[in-house]
Amino acid sequence: MNQRHESETRISEFDKFREIVARLRGRDGCPWDRAQTMESLKPCMINEMTEAVAGIDLYKATGNPENLCEELGDVLLQVVLLSQIAEEEGLFTIENVIEGISRKMIRRHPHVFGSGSSLPEEVPGQWEEIKRAEKAGKPTGWEKLEKQAFSRAALQVIENLKRSSSEIP
């Protein structure tokens, strides 16, 4: 299979998945999916990310990538589902999400996409400098809100880990 055909297949699979999620949220879709909100999906996102991290460990322990692949799919579902809700609310689309992360990766990797240093020991410093500049452009108080949200999410991860570890015989 040539590279262009592989790329087109990947794109069509992603579009097909987006259509599935949109249909699940549609008028004749799944009642559970239709009832979800960004707020109600927060625990789901945290849970799926925690399971993906466990999937990495399982892969490292067994050499079998199947569980990791499945868990990454579950994380992708959360991203697409949250983006679908945002689109329905007129906030942004999955294309906006992809465009934003693409711009960020290009901006944070000047050693690849621009004229930054390509010395491995200098890359982390460049990355941190770029992140500081990005934060400086955010509204006053944003960093405090961001830290509070991160702390709440971290506490939820800890709770999930405690719950799942208590199930281990």
mmCIF file of C-alpha atoms in Angstrom:
data_model
loop_
_atom_site.group_PDB
_atom_site.id
_atom_site.type_symbol
_atom_site.label_atom_id
_atom_site.label_comp_id
_atom_site.label_asym_id
_atom_site.label_seq_id
_atom_site.Cartn_x
_atom_site.Cartn_y
_atom_site.Cartn_z
ATOM 1 C CA MET A 1 0.000 0.000 0.000
ATOM 2 C CA ASN A 2 1.449 3.387 -0.908
ATOM 3 C CA GLN A 3 1.867 6.197 1.612
ATOM 4 C CA ARG A 4 -0.882 8.384 0.116
ATOM 5 C CA HIS A 5 -3.430 5.551 0.224
ATOM 6 C CA GLU A 6 -2.478 4.781 3.852
ATOM 7 C CA SER A 7 -2.950 8.450 4.752
ATOM 8 C CA GLU A 8 -6.343 8.605 3.025
ATOM 9 C CA THR A 9 -7.423 5.434 4.833
ATOM 10 C CA ARG A 10 -6.432 6.937 8.199
ATOM 11 C CA ILE A 11 -8.330 10.138 7.413
ATOM 12 C CA SER A 12 -11.421 8.226 6.352
ATOM 13 C CA GLU A 13 -11.274 6.102 9.534
ATOM 14 C CA PHE A 14 -11.097 9.262 11.646
ATOM 15 C CA ASP A 15 -14.002 10.838 9.742
ATOM 16 C CA LYS A 16 -15.993 7.611 10.142
ATOM 17 C CA PHE A 17 -15.327 7.676 13.889
ATOM 18 C CA ARG A 18 -16.434 11.318 14.105
ATOM 19 C CA GLU A 19 -19.668 10.395 12.313
ATOM 20 C CA ILE A 20 -20.251 7.558 14.795
ATOM 21 C CA VAL A 21 -19.835 9.940 17.742
ATOM 22 C CA ALA A 22 -22.088 12.549 16.096
ATOM 23 C CA ARG A 23 -24.734 9.881 15.495
ATOM 24 C CA LEU A 24 -24.519 8.691 19.105
ATOM 25 C CA ARG A 25 -25.179 12.302 20.166
ATOM 26 C CA GLY A 26 -27.867 12.841 17.529
ATOM 27 C CA ARG A 27 -31.651 12.932 17.924
ATOM 28 C CA ASP A 28 -32.008 9.180 17.378
ATOM 29 C CA GLY A 29 -28.724 8.343 19.108
ATOM 30 C CA CYS A 30 -27.838 6.769 22.418
ATOM 31 C CA PRO A 31 -29.693 8.268 25.409
ATOM 32 C CA TRP A 32 -26.574 8.035 27.598
ATOM 33 C CA ASP A 33 -24.318 9.748 25.050
ATOM 34 C CA ARG A 34 -26.936 12.424 24.361
ATOM 35 C CA ALA A 35 -27.217 13.206 28.084
ATOM 36 C CA GLN A 36 -23.488 13.776 28.547
ATOM 37 C CA THR A 37 -22.030 17.214 29.193
ATOM 38 C CA MET A 38 -18.475 18.442 29.487
ATOM 39 C CA GLU A 39 -18.898 18.351 33.253
ATOM 40 C CA SER A 40 -20.278 14.800 33.324
ATOM 41 C CA LEU A 41 -17.416 13.558 31.138
ATOM 42 C CA LYS A 42 -14.630 14.873 33.379
ATOM 43 C CA PRO A 43 -14.479 11.680 35.494
ATOM 44 C CA CYS A 44 -14.621 9.583 32.307
ATOM 45 C CA MET A 45 -11.658 11.451 30.804
ATOM 46 C CA ILE A 46 -9.619 11.049 33.979
ATOM 47 C CA ASN A 47 -10.512 7.367 34.209
ATOM 48 C CA GLU A 48 -9.621 6.664 30.572
ATOM 49 C CA MET A 49 -6.302 8.515 30.850
ATOM 50 C CA THR A 50 -5.473 6.534 33.993
ATOM 51 C CA GLU A 51 -6.298 3.302 32.168
ATOM 52 C CA ALA A 52 -4.101 4.368 29.230
ATOM 53 C CA VAL A 53 -1.183 4.911 31.615
ATOM 54 C CA ALA A 54 -1.822 1.446 33.049
ATOM 55 C CA GLY A 55 -1.926 0.155 29.464
ATOM 56 C CA ILE A 56 1.598 1.478 28.915
ATOM 57 C CA ASP A 57 2.788 -0.406 31.988
ATOM 58 C CA LEU A 58 0.989 -3.553 30.874
ATOM 59 C CA TYR A 59 2.609 -3.316 27.440
ATOM 60 C CA LYS A 60 6.049 -2.866 29.019
ATOM 61 C CA ALA A 61 5.435 -5.902 31.240
ATOM 62 C CA THR A 62 3.989 -8.206 28.576
ATOM 63 C CA GLY A 63 5.123 -6.865 25.203
ATOM 64 C CA ASN A 64 1.493 -7.097 24.052
ATOM 65 C CA PRO A 65 0.220 -3.746 22.700
ATOM 66 C CA GLU A 66 -3.476 -4.703 22.392
ATOM 67 C CA ASN A 67 -4.618 -3.254 25.732
ATOM 68 C CA LEU A 68 -2.679 -0.030 25.170
ATOM 69 C CA CYS A 69 -4.241 0.359 21.716
ATOM 70 C CA GLU A 70 -7.722 -0.134 23.191
ATOM 71 C CA GLU A 71 -7.124 2.331 26.028
ATOM 72 C CA LEU A 72 -5.762 4.985 23.653
ATOM 73 C CA GLY A 73 -8.954 4.503 21.639
ATOM 74 C CA ASP A 74 -10.965 5.199 24.791
ATOM 75 C CA VAL A 75 -8.983 8.424 25.375
ATOM 76 C CA LEU A 76 -9.594 9.394 21.737
ATOM 77 C CA LEU A 77 -13.320 8.784 22.264
ATOM 78 C CA GLN A 78 -13.304 11.250 25.144
ATOM 79 C CA VAL A 79 -11.484 13.886 23.056
ATOM 80 C CA VAL A 80 -13.852 13.471 20.100
ATOM 81 C CA LEU A 81 -16.954 13.322 22.315
ATOM 82 C CA LEU A 82 -15.957 16.477 24.219
ATOM 83 C CA SER A 83 -15.167 18.196 20.907
ATOM 84 C CA GLN A 84 -18.563 17.121 19.537
ATOM 85 C CA ILE A 85 -20.289 18.661 22.559
ATOM 86 C CA ALA A 86 -18.236 21.840 22.124
ATOM 87 C CA GLU A 87 -19.225 21.982 18.447
ATOM 88 C CA GLU A 88 -22.904 21.527 19.337
ATOM 89 C CA GLU A 89 -22.551 24.433 21.792
ATOM 90 C CA GLY A 90 -20.847 26.603 19.160
ATOM 91 C CA LEU A 91 -17.537 26.728 21.052
ATOM 92 C CA PHE A 92 -15.056 24.998 18.720
ATOM 93 C CA THR A 93 -14.651 21.936 16.488
ATOM 94 C CA ILE A 94 -12.265 18.993 16.475
ATOM 95 C CA GLU A 95 -10.530 20.743 13.567
ATOM 96 C CA ASN A 96 -9.867 23.691 15.888
ATOM 97 C CA VAL A 97 -8.395 21.299 18.458
ATOM 98 C CA ILE A 98 -6.123 19.695 15.856
ATOM 99 C CA GLU A 99 -5.131 23.049 14.372
ATOM 100 C CA GLY A 100 -4.314 24.426 17.829
ATOM 101 C CA ILE A 101 -2.143 21.494 18.865
ATOM 102 C CA SER A 102 -0.411 21.519 15.465
ATOM 103 C CA ARG A 103 0.479 25.208 15.859
ATOM 104 C CA LYS A 104 1.665 24.585 19.416
ATOM 105 C CA MET A 105 3.945 21.706 18.392
ATOM 106 C CA ILE A 106 5.456 23.762 15.564
ATOM 107 C CA ARG A 107 5.941 26.763 17.884
ATOM 108 C CA ARG A 108 7.499 24.627 20.632
ATOM 109 C CA HIS A 109 9.867 22.841 18.247
ATOM 110 C CA PRO A 110 11.796 25.626 16.504
ATOM 111 C CA HIS A 111 14.746 23.238 16.227
ATOM 112 C CA VAL A 112 12.627 21.139 13.843
ATOM 113 C CA PHE A 113 10.376 23.701 12.140
ATOM 114 C CA GLY A 114 12.519 26.828 12.373
ATOM 115 C CA SER A 115 15.970 28.050 13.264
ATOM 116 C CA GLY A 116 16.262 26.962 16.903
ATOM 117 C CA SER A 117 19.149 24.947 18.265
ATOM 118 C CA SER A 118 19.067 21.239 17.588
ATOM 119 C CA LEU A 119 21.485 20.327 20.380
ATOM 120 C CA PRO A 120 19.652 17.831 22.606
ATOM 121 C CA GLU A 121 20.772 19.540 25.815
ATOM 122 C CA GLU A 122 19.383 22.923 24.662
ATOM 123 C CA VAL A 123 15.933 21.707 23.584
ATOM 124 C CA PRO A 124 14.371 21.493 27.100
ATOM 125 C CA GLY A 125 15.460 25.073 27.850
ATOM 126 C CA GLN A 126 13.941 26.318 24.591
ATOM 127 C CA TRP A 127 10.722 24.435 25.396
ATOM 128 C CA GLU A 128 10.464 26.028 28.859
ATOM 129 C CA GLU A 129 11.218 29.507 27.481
ATOM 130 C CA ILE A 130 8.462 29.124 24.885
ATOM 131 C CA LYS A 131 5.997 27.874 27.539
ATOM 132 C CA ARG A 132 6.812 30.880 29.764
ATOM 133 C CA ALA A 133 6.125 33.227 26.853
ATOM 134 C CA GLU A 134 2.804 31.463 26.178
ATOM 135 C CA LYS A 135 1.754 31.794 29.836
ATOM 136 C CA ALA A 136 2.710 35.476 29.867
ATOM 137 C CA GLY A 137 0.117 36.047 27.142
ATOM 138 C CA LYS A 138 -2.745 34.559 29.176
ATOM 139 C CA PRO A 139 -5.191 36.653 31.243
ATOM 140 C CA THR A 140 -4.364 37.591 34.845
ATOM 141 C CA GLY A 141 -5.316 34.832 37.269
ATOM 142 C CA TRP A 142 -5.284 32.160 34.573
ATOM 143 C CA GLU A 143 -2.319 30.298 36.073
ATOM 144 C CA LYS A 144 -4.032 30.052 39.482
ATOM 145 C CA LEU A 145 -7.220 28.685 37.905
ATOM 146 C CA GLU A 146 -5.156 26.245 35.848
ATOM 147 C CA LYS A 147 -3.350 24.981 38.967
ATOM 148 C CA GLN A 148 -6.640 24.568 40.855
ATOM 149 C CA ALA A 149 -8.152 22.573 37.982
ATOM 150 C CA PHE A 150 -5.031 20.424 37.743
ATOM 151 C CA SER A 151 -5.119 19.760 41.497
ATOM 152 C CA ARG A 152 -8.760 18.631 41.339
ATOM 153 C CA ALA A 153 -7.967 16.318 38.425
ATOM 154 C CA ALA A 154 -4.928 14.907 40.238
ATOM 155 C CA LEU A 155 -7.050 14.152 43.300
ATOM 156 C CA GLN A 156 -9.534 12.311 41.083
ATOM 157 C CA VAL A 157 -6.697 10.231 39.590
ATOM 158 C CA ILE A 158 -5.498 9.344 43.090
ATOM 159 C CA GLU A 159 -9.029 8.318 44.063
ATOM 160 C CA ASN A 160 -9.307 6.136 40.929
ATOM 161 C CA LEU A 161 -5.966 4.484 41.697
ATOM 162 C CA LYS A 162 -6.987 3.813 45.302
ATOM 163 C CA ARG A 163 -10.271 2.303 44.136
ATOM 164 C CA SER A 164 -8.637 0.073 41.513
ATOM 165 C CA SER A 165 -5.800 -1.018 43.821
ATOM 166 C CA SER A 166 -8.315 -2.072 46.471
ATOM 167 C CA GLU A 167 -9.762 -4.483 43.900
ATOM 168 C CA ILE A 168 -6.413 -6.277 43.485
ATOM 169 C CA PRO A 169 -6.430 -9.575 45.407
#
